[in-house]
Short mmCIF file of C-alpha atoms and ligand atoms in Angstrom, two decimals:
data_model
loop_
_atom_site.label_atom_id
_atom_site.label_comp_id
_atom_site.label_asym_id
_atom_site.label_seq_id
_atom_site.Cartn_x
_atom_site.Cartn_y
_atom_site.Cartn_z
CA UNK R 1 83.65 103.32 124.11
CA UNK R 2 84.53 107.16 123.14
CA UNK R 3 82.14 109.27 124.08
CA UNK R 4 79.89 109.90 120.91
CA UNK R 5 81.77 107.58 118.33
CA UNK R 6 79.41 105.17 117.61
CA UNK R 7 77.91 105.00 114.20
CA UNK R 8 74.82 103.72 112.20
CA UNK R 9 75.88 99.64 111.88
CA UNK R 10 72.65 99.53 110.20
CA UNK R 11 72.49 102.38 107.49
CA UNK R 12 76.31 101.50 106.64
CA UNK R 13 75.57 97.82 105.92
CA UNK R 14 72.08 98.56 103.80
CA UNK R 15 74.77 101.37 101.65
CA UNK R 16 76.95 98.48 101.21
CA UNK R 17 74.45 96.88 99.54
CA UNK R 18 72.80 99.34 98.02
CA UNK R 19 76.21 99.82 96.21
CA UNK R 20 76.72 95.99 95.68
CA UNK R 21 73.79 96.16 93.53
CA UNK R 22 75.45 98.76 91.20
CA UNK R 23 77.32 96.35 88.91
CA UNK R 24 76.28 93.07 90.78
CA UNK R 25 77.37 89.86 89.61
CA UNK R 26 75.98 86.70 89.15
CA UNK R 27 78.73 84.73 91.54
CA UNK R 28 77.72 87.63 94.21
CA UNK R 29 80.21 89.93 93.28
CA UNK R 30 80.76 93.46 91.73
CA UNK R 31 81.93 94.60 88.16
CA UNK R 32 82.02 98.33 88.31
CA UNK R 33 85.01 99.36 86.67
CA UNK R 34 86.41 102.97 86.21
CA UNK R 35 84.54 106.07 84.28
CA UNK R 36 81.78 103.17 82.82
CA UNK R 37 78.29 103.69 82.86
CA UNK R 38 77.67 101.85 86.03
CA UNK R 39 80.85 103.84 87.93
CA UNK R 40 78.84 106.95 87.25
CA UNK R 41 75.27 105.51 88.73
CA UNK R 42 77.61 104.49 91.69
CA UNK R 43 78.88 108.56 92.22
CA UNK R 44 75.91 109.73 91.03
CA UNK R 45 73.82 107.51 93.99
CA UNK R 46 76.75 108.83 96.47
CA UNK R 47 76.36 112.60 95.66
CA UNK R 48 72.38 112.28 95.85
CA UNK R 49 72.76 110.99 99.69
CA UNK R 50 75.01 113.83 100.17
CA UNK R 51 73.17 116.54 98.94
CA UNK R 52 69.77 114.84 100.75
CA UNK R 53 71.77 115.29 103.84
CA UNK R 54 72.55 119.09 102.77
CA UNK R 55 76.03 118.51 102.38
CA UNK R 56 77.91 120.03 99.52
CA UNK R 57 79.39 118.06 96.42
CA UNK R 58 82.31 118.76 94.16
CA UNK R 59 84.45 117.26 91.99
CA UNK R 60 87.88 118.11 89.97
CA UNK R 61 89.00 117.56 86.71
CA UNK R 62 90.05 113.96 87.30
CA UNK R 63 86.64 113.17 88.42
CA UNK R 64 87.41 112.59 91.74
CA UNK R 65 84.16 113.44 93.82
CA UNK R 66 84.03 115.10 97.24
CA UNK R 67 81.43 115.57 99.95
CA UNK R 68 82.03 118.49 102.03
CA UNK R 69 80.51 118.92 105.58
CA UNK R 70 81.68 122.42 106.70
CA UNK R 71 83.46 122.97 109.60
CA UNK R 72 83.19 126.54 111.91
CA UNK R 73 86.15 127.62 110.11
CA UNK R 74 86.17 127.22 106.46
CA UNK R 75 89.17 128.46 105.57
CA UNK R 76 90.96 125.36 107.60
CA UNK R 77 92.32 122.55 105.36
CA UNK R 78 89.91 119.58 105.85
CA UNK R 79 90.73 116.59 107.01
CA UNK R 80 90.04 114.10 104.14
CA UNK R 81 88.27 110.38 104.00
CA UNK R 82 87.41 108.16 102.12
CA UNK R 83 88.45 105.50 99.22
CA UNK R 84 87.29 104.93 95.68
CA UNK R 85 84.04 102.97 93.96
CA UNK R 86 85.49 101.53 90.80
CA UNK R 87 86.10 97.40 90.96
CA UNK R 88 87.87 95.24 89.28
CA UNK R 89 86.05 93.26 86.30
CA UNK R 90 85.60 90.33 88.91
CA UNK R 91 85.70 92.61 91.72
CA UNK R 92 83.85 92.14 95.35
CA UNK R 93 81.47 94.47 97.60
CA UNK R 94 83.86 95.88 100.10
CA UNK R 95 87.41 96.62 97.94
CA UNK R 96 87.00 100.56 97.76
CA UNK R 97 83.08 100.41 98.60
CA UNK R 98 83.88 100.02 102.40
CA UNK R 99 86.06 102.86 102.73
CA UNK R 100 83.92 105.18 101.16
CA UNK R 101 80.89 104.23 102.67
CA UNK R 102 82.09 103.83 105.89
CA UNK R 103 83.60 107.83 105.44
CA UNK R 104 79.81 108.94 104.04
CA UNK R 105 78.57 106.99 107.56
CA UNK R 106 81.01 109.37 109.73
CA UNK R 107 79.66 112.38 108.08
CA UNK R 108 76.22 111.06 108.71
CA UNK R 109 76.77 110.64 112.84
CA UNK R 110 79.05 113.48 112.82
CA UNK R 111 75.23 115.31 111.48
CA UNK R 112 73.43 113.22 113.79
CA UNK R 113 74.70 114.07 116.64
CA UNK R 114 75.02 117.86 116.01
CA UNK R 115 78.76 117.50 115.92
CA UNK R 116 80.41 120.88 115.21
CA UNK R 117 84.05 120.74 113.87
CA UNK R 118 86.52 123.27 113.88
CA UNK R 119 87.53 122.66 110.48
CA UNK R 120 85.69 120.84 107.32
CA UNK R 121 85.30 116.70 106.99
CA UNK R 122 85.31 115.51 103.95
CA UNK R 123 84.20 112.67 101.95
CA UNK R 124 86.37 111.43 99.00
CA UNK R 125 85.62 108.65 96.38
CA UNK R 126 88.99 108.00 93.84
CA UNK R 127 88.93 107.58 90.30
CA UNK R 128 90.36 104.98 89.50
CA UNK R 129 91.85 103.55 91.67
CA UNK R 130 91.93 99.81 90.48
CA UNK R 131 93.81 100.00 87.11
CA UNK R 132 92.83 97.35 85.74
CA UNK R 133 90.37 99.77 82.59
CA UNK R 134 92.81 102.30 82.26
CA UNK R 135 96.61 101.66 83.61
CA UNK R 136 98.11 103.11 85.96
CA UNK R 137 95.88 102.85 89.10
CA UNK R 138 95.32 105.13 91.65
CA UNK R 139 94.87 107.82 88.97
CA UNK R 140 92.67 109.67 91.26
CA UNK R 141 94.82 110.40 93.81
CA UNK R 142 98.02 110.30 91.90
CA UNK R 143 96.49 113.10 90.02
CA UNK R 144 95.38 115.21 92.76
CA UNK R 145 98.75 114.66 94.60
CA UNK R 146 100.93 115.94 92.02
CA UNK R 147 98.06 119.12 91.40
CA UNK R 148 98.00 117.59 88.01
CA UNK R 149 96.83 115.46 85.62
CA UNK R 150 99.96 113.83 83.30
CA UNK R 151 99.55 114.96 79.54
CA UNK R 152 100.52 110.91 78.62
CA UNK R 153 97.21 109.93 80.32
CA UNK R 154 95.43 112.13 77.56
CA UNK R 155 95.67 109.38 75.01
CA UNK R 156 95.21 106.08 76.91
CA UNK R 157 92.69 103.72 75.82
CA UNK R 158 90.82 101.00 77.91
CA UNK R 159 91.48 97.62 77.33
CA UNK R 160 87.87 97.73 76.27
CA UNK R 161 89.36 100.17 73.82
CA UNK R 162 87.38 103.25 74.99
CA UNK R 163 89.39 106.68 75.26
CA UNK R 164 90.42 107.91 78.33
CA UNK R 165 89.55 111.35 77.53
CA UNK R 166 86.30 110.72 76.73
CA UNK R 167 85.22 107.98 79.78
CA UNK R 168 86.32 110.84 81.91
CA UNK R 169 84.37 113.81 80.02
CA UNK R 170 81.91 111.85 79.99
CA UNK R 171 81.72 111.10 83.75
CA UNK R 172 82.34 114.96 84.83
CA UNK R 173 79.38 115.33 82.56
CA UNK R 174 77.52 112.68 84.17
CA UNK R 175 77.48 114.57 87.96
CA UNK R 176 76.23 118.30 86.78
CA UNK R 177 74.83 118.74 90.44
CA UNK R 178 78.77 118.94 91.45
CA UNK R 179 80.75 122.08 91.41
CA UNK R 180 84.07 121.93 89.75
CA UNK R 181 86.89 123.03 91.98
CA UNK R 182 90.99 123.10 91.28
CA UNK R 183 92.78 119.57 91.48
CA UNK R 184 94.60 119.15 94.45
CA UNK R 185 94.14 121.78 98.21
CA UNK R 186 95.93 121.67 101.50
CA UNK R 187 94.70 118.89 103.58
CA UNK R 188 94.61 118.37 107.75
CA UNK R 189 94.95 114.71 107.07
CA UNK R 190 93.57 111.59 105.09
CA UNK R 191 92.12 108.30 106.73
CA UNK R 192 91.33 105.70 105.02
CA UNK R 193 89.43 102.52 106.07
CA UNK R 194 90.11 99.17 103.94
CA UNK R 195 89.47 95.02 103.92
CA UNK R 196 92.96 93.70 103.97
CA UNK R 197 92.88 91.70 101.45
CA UNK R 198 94.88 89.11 103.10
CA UNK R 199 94.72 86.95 106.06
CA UNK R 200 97.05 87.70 108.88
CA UNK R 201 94.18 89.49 110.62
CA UNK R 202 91.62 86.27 110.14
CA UNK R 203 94.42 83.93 110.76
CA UNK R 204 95.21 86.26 114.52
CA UNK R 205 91.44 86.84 115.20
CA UNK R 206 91.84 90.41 114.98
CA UNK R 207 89.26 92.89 113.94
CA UNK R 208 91.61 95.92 113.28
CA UNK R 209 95.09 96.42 111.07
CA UNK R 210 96.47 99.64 112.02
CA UNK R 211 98.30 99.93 108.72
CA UNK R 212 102.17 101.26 108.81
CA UNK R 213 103.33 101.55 105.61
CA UNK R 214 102.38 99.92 101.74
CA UNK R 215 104.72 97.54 100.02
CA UNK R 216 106.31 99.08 96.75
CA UNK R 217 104.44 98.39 92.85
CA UNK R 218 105.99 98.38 89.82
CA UNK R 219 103.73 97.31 86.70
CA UNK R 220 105.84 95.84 83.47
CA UNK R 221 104.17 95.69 80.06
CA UNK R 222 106.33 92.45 78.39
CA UNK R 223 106.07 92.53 74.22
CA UNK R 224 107.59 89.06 72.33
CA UNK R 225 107.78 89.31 68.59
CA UNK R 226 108.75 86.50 66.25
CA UNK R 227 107.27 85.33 62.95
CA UNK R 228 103.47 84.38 62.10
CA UNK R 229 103.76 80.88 60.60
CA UNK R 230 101.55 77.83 59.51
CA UNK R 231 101.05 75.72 63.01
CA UNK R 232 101.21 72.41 60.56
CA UNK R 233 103.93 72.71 58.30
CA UNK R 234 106.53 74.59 60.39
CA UNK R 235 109.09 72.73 61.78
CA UNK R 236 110.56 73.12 64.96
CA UNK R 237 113.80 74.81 63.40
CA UNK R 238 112.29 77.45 61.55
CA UNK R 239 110.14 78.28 64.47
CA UNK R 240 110.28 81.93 65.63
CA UNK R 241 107.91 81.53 67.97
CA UNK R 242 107.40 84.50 71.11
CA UNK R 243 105.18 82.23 72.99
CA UNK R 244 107.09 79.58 73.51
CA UNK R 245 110.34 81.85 74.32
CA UNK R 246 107.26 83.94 76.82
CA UNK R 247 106.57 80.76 78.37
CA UNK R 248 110.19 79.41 78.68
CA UNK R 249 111.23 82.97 80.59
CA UNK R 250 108.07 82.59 82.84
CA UNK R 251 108.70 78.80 84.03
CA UNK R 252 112.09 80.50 85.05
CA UNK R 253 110.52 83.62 86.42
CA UNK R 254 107.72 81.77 88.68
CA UNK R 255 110.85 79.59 89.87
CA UNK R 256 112.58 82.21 90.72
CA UNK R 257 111.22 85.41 92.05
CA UNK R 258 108.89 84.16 94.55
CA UNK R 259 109.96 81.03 96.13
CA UNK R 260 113.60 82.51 96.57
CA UNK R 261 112.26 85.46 98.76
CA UNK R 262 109.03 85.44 100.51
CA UNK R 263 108.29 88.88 100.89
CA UNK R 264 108.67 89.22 96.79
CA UNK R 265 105.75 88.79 94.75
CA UNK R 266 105.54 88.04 90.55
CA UNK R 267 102.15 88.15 89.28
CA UNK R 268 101.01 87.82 85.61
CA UNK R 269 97.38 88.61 84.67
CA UNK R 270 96.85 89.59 81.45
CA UNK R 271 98.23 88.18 77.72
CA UNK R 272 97.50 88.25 74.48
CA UNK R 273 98.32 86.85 71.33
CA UNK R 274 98.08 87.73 67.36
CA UNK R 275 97.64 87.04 65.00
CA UNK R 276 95.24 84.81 67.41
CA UNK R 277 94.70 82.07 64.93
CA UNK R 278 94.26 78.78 66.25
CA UNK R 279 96.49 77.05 63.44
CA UNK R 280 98.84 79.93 63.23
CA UNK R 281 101.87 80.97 65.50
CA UNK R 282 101.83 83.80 66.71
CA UNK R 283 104.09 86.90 65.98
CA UNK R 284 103.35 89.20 69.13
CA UNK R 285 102.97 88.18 72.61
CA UNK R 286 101.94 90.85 75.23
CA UNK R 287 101.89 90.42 78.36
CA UNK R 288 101.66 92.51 81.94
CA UNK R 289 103.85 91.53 84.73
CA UNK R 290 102.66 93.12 88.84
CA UNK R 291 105.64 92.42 91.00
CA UNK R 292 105.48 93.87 94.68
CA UNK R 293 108.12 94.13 97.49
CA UNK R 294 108.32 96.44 100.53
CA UNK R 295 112.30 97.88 99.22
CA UNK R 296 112.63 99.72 96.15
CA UNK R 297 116.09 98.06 95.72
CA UNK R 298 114.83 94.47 95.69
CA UNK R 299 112.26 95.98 93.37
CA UNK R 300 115.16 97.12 90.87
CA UNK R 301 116.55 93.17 91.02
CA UNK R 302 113.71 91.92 90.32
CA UNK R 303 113.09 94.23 87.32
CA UNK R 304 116.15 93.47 86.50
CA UNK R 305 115.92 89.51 86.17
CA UNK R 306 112.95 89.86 84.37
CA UNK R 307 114.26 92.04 81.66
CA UNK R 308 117.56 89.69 81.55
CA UNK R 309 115.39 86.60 81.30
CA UNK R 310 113.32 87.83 78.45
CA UNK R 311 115.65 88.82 76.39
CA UNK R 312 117.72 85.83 76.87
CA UNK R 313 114.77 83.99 76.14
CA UNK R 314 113.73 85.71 72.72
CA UNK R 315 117.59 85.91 71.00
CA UNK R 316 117.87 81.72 72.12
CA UNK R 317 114.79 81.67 69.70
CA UNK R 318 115.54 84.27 67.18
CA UNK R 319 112.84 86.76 68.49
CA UNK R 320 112.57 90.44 69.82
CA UNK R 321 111.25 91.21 73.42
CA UNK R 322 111.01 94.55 75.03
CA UNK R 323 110.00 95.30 79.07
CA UNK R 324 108.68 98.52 79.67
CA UNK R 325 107.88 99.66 82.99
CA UNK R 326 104.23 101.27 83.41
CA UNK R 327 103.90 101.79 86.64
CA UNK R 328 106.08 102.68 89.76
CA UNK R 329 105.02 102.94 92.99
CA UNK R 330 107.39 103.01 95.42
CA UNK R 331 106.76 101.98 99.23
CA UNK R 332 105.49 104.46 101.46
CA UNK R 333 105.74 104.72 105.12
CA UNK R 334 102.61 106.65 107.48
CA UNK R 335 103.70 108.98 109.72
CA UNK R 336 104.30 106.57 113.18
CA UNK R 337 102.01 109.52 114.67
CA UNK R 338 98.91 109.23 112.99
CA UNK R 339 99.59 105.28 113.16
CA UNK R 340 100.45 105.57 116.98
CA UNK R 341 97.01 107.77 117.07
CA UNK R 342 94.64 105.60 114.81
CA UNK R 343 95.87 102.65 117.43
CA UNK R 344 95.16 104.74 120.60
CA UNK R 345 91.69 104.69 119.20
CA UNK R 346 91.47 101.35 118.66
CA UNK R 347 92.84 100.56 122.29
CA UNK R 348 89.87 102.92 123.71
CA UNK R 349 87.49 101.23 121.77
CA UNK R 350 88.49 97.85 123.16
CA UNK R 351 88.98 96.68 119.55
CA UNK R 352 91.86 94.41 119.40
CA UNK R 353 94.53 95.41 116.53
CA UNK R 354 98.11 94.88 115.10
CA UNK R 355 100.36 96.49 113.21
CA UNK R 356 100.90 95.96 109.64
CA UNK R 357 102.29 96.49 106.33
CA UNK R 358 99.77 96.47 103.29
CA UNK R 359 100.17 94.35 100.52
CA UNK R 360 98.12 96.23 98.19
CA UNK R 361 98.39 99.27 97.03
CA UNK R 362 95.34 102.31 98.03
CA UNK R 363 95.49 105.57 97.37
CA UNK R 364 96.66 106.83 100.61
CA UNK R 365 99.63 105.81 99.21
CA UNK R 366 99.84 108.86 97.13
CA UNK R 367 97.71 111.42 100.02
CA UNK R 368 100.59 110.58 102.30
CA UNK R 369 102.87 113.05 99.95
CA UNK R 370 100.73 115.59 100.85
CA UNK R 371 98.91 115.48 103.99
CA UNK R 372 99.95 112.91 106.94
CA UNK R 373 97.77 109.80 106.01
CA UNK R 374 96.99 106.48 107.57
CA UNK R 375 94.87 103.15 107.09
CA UNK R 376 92.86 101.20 109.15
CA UNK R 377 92.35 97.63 107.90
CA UNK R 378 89.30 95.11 109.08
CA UNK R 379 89.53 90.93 107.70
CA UNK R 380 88.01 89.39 104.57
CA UNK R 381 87.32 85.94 104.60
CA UNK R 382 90.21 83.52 103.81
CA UNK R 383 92.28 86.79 102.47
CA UNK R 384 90.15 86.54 99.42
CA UNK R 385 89.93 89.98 97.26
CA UNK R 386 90.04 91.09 93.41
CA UNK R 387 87.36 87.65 93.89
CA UNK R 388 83.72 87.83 93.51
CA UNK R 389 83.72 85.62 96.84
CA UNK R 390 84.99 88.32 98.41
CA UNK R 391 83.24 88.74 102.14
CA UNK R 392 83.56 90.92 104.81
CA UNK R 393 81.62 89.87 108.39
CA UNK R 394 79.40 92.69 109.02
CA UNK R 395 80.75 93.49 113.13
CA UNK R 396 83.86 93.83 110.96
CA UNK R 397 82.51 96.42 108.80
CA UNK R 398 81.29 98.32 111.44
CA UNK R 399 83.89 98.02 113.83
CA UNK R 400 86.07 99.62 111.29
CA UNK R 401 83.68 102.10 111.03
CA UNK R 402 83.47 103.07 114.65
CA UNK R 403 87.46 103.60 114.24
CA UNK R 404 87.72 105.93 111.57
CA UNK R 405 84.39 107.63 113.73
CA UNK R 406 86.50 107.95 116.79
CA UNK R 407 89.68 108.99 114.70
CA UNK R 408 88.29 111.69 113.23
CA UNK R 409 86.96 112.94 116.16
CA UNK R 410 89.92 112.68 118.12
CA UNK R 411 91.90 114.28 114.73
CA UNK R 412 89.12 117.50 114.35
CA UNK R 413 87.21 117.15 117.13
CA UNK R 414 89.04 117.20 120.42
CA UNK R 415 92.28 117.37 119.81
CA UNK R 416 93.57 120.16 117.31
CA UNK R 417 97.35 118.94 117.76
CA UNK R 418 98.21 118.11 114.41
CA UNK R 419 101.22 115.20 114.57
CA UNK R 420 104.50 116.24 112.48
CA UNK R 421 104.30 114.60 109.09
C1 LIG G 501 95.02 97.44 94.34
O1 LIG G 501 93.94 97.20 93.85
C2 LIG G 501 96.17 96.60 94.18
O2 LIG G 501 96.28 95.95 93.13
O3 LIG G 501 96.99 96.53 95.11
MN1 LIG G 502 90.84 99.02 96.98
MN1 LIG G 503 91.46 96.51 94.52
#
C-alpha cells in the first residue's frame, strides 16, 4: 500500500447512498436529471459537507460547483477531481455519483490525515453532463473548457419543455452559500474516477481500467415529414407516410452500421410522432440517432450513410427528411503520462488493471483540452449502466477510491513533476 493513501471505505459507501436517495427509484435506481429540483438538493447536500468540513465552495456561471481545499500556495493551478451528479431519467447510483463522491472522500483523508499540499485540490461536480434534459451533454465541462458558455444554448428547452436559461438561473440561485467565480482557470491536472459501463473489466476479473483515450460521439436529430391522413380510408398509394419511410431507413441502418464493423455503434433512443393520433398518419417523425466510433473518419461514413439512407428513404415515398448533427465529440486521447502514472499507482497498490478505451463519453473528455486529464475505471455488474439495475460491488468502489487517493498524492503530494501534456 502507499504510505497514507487509504481512504474512508465506510463514509464513501454511506455518501453513495445518501446520494442514491436523492431521486431514488422504485426499481432501485436514480432519476436526477440536470438543473431539476432534485439536481439542486443533490449540490446543495454536496456543498453543505464541504463547508462542514471548512472547505470553500464556488460555482461559475454554468453551475458547475467546486470544493476547494487550499493548498500552501494558492496562487498554483489546482489539480482538479471529480465528475458530475445529474442521471439519466432511468439512471443508476454510481454513473457520475461515484466520481464525485469518491473526489469529496480524497479531500476528506487528504483533511484527515493533516495532509498539506503544495498547491490546491479540488472537488468538481459537472452540469450536465448526461444530455439526455437538455442536449448536448457534457455542458459543464464543455463550457468551462472553451471559457464560455455558447449563445445557442441560451434558448434550449428540455424535453420536459422547461427553458434552459431559467433551470440554470434557477440552480445558481439555488446554492447562495457558493461564491461565483469566472468560467474556466488554469488547471495542474483533472482525474476522474468512473464505473465502466461495460464489461471487459467483469468479464477479466479486474478491479481497475486505467482509461487511454474515449471513443468519438456524434448526436443526429432525424426529422421525416409527409402528409397527416385518415389511417382507414387511405390507401396504400396515396400514402405519404414518414414513419414507414423512418422505419424502412432504420431496418437498413441497424443492418448495416453495426454488424458490418464491430467497433461502430448506431443507437436510437428517442421518437416522436404528430399529429399522434391513433387513427391518423402521421406528418412528422423525429427522431435522435447516438452513433460512436473511436476514428473521426469512420464517424464521417457513418454520418454519411445515414443521411443517404434517409433521404433515399423519404423521396421513394414522396416525403421530406432532414439530418442535422447536434452533437460532435470527437475522440480524445490522455496524455500516455498521466495514464503511465495513474497505472504506476495501481501497480503499488497491488490492484490489478488494464488498459482501455472508454465507450462512453465523461467530461474529461473536454478537461483534457486544457489540463492533462485521465480516468480510472472500476466494473459494474454485467456492463449494465443508463439502467436502474445498475450495481457497483462496494471493494470496487473503494478500490477506485484508494487510486485516485494515491494519484493525487503522487500528482500534488510527492512528486511536483508535472508530465508534458
Ligand atoms: C454518457 O453518459 C454517454 O452517453 O456516453
Ligand atoms: Mn457518467
Ligand atoms: Mn451516463
Amino acid at each position: 500500500m502507499m504510505n497514507g493513501a487509504a481512504i474512508n471505505g465506510d463514509r464513501l459507501l454511506a455518501n453513495l447512498k445518501r446520494f442514491a436517495d436523492i431521486g431514488a427509484t422504485p426499481k432501485g435506481g436514480v432519476n436526477r436529471q440536470a438543473l431539476t429540483a432534485l439536481d439542486r438538493e443533490a449540490r446543495k447536500l454536496l456543498a453543505e459537507m464541504a463547508l462542514r468540513r471548512g472547505f470553500t465552495v464556488f460555482q461559475d456561471e454554468i453551475a458547475n460547483l467546486f470544493i476547494r481545499r487550499e493548498g500552501r500556495n494558492p496562487d498554483l493551478p489546482p489539480l482538479l477531481i471529480g465528475s458530475h451528479l445529474d442521471s439519466q431519467p432511468s439512471g443508476g447510483k454510481f454513473d457520475g455519483a461515484l466520481g464525485t463522491l469518491s473526489a469529496f472522500e480524497v479531500l476528506e483523508t487528504l483533511e484527515d490525515q493533516g495532509i498539506e499540499t503544495e498547491r490546491a485540490v479540488e472537488v468538481v461536480a459537472f452540469t450536465n453532463e448526461e444530455g439526455c434534459r437538455f442536449a448536448p451533454g457534457c455542458m459543464g465541462s464543455m463550457a468551462f473548457s472553451a471559457g464560455e458558455i455558447p449563445a445557442s444554448w441560451q434558448d434550449l428547452r428540455a424535453v420536459d419543455g422547461a427553458p434552459f436559461a431559467g433551470e440554470l438561473a434557477a440552480t445558481l440561485a439555488g446554492l447562495p452559500e457558493a461564491a461565483m467565480r469566472p468560467l474556466g482557470f488554469p488547471l495542474y491536472g483533472y482525474l476522474e474516477v468512473h464505473i465502466e459501463q461495460g464489461r471487459l473489466l467483469e468479464s477479466e476479473d479486474l478491479p481497475i481500467g486505467v482509461v487511454t483515450g474515449i471513443q468519438g460521439t456524434r448526436w443526429l436529430d432525424v426529422e421525416m415529414t409527409g402528409q397527416t391522413a385518415h389511417a382507414g380510408t387511405t390507401l396504400l398509394k396515396f400514402r405519404r407516410d414518414p414513419m414507414r419511410a423512418v422505419t424502412q431507413a432504420l431496418a437498413d441502418l441497424y443492418q448495416r452500421i453495426m454488424p458490418g464493423d464491430d467497433q461502430a455503434r448506431f443507437t436510437v433512443g428517442r421518437m416522436s410522432l404528430q399529429p399522434g393520433a391513433v387513427n391518423a398518419i402521421p406528418d412528422n417523425v423525429r427522431l435522435t440517432i447516438d452513433i460512436r466510433h473511436p476514428d473521426t473518419s469512420a464517424l464521417d461514413a457513418m454520418e454519411q450513410v445515414i443521411g443517404d439512407m434517409f433521404a433515399r428513404h423519404a423521396m421513394a415515398l414522396d416525403c421530406e427528411a432532414s439530418v442535422t448533427r447536434i452533437f460532435d465529440m470527437p475522440p480524445a486521447a490522455f496524455p500516455s503520462s498521466m495514464v503511465e502514472r495513474l497505472a504506476a499507482c495501481a501497480d503499488r497498490l497491488q490492484l490489478p488493471s488494464r488498459r482501455m478505451l472508454s465507450g462512453a463519453f465523461h467530461d474529461a473528455l473536454f478537461m483534457n483540452r486544457i489540463a492533462p486529464s485521465a480516468m480510472i475505471f472500476v466494473p459494474c455488474r454485467e456492463g449494465l449502466s443508463h439502467n436502474e439495475l445498475e450495481h457497483v460491488e462496494p471493494h470496487h468502489s473503494v478500490a477506485g477510491c484508494e487510486l485516485l487517493a494515491a494519484a493525487v498524492r503522487d500528482l500534488v503530494g510527492v512528486s511536483q513533476d508535472m508530465p508534458a501534456h
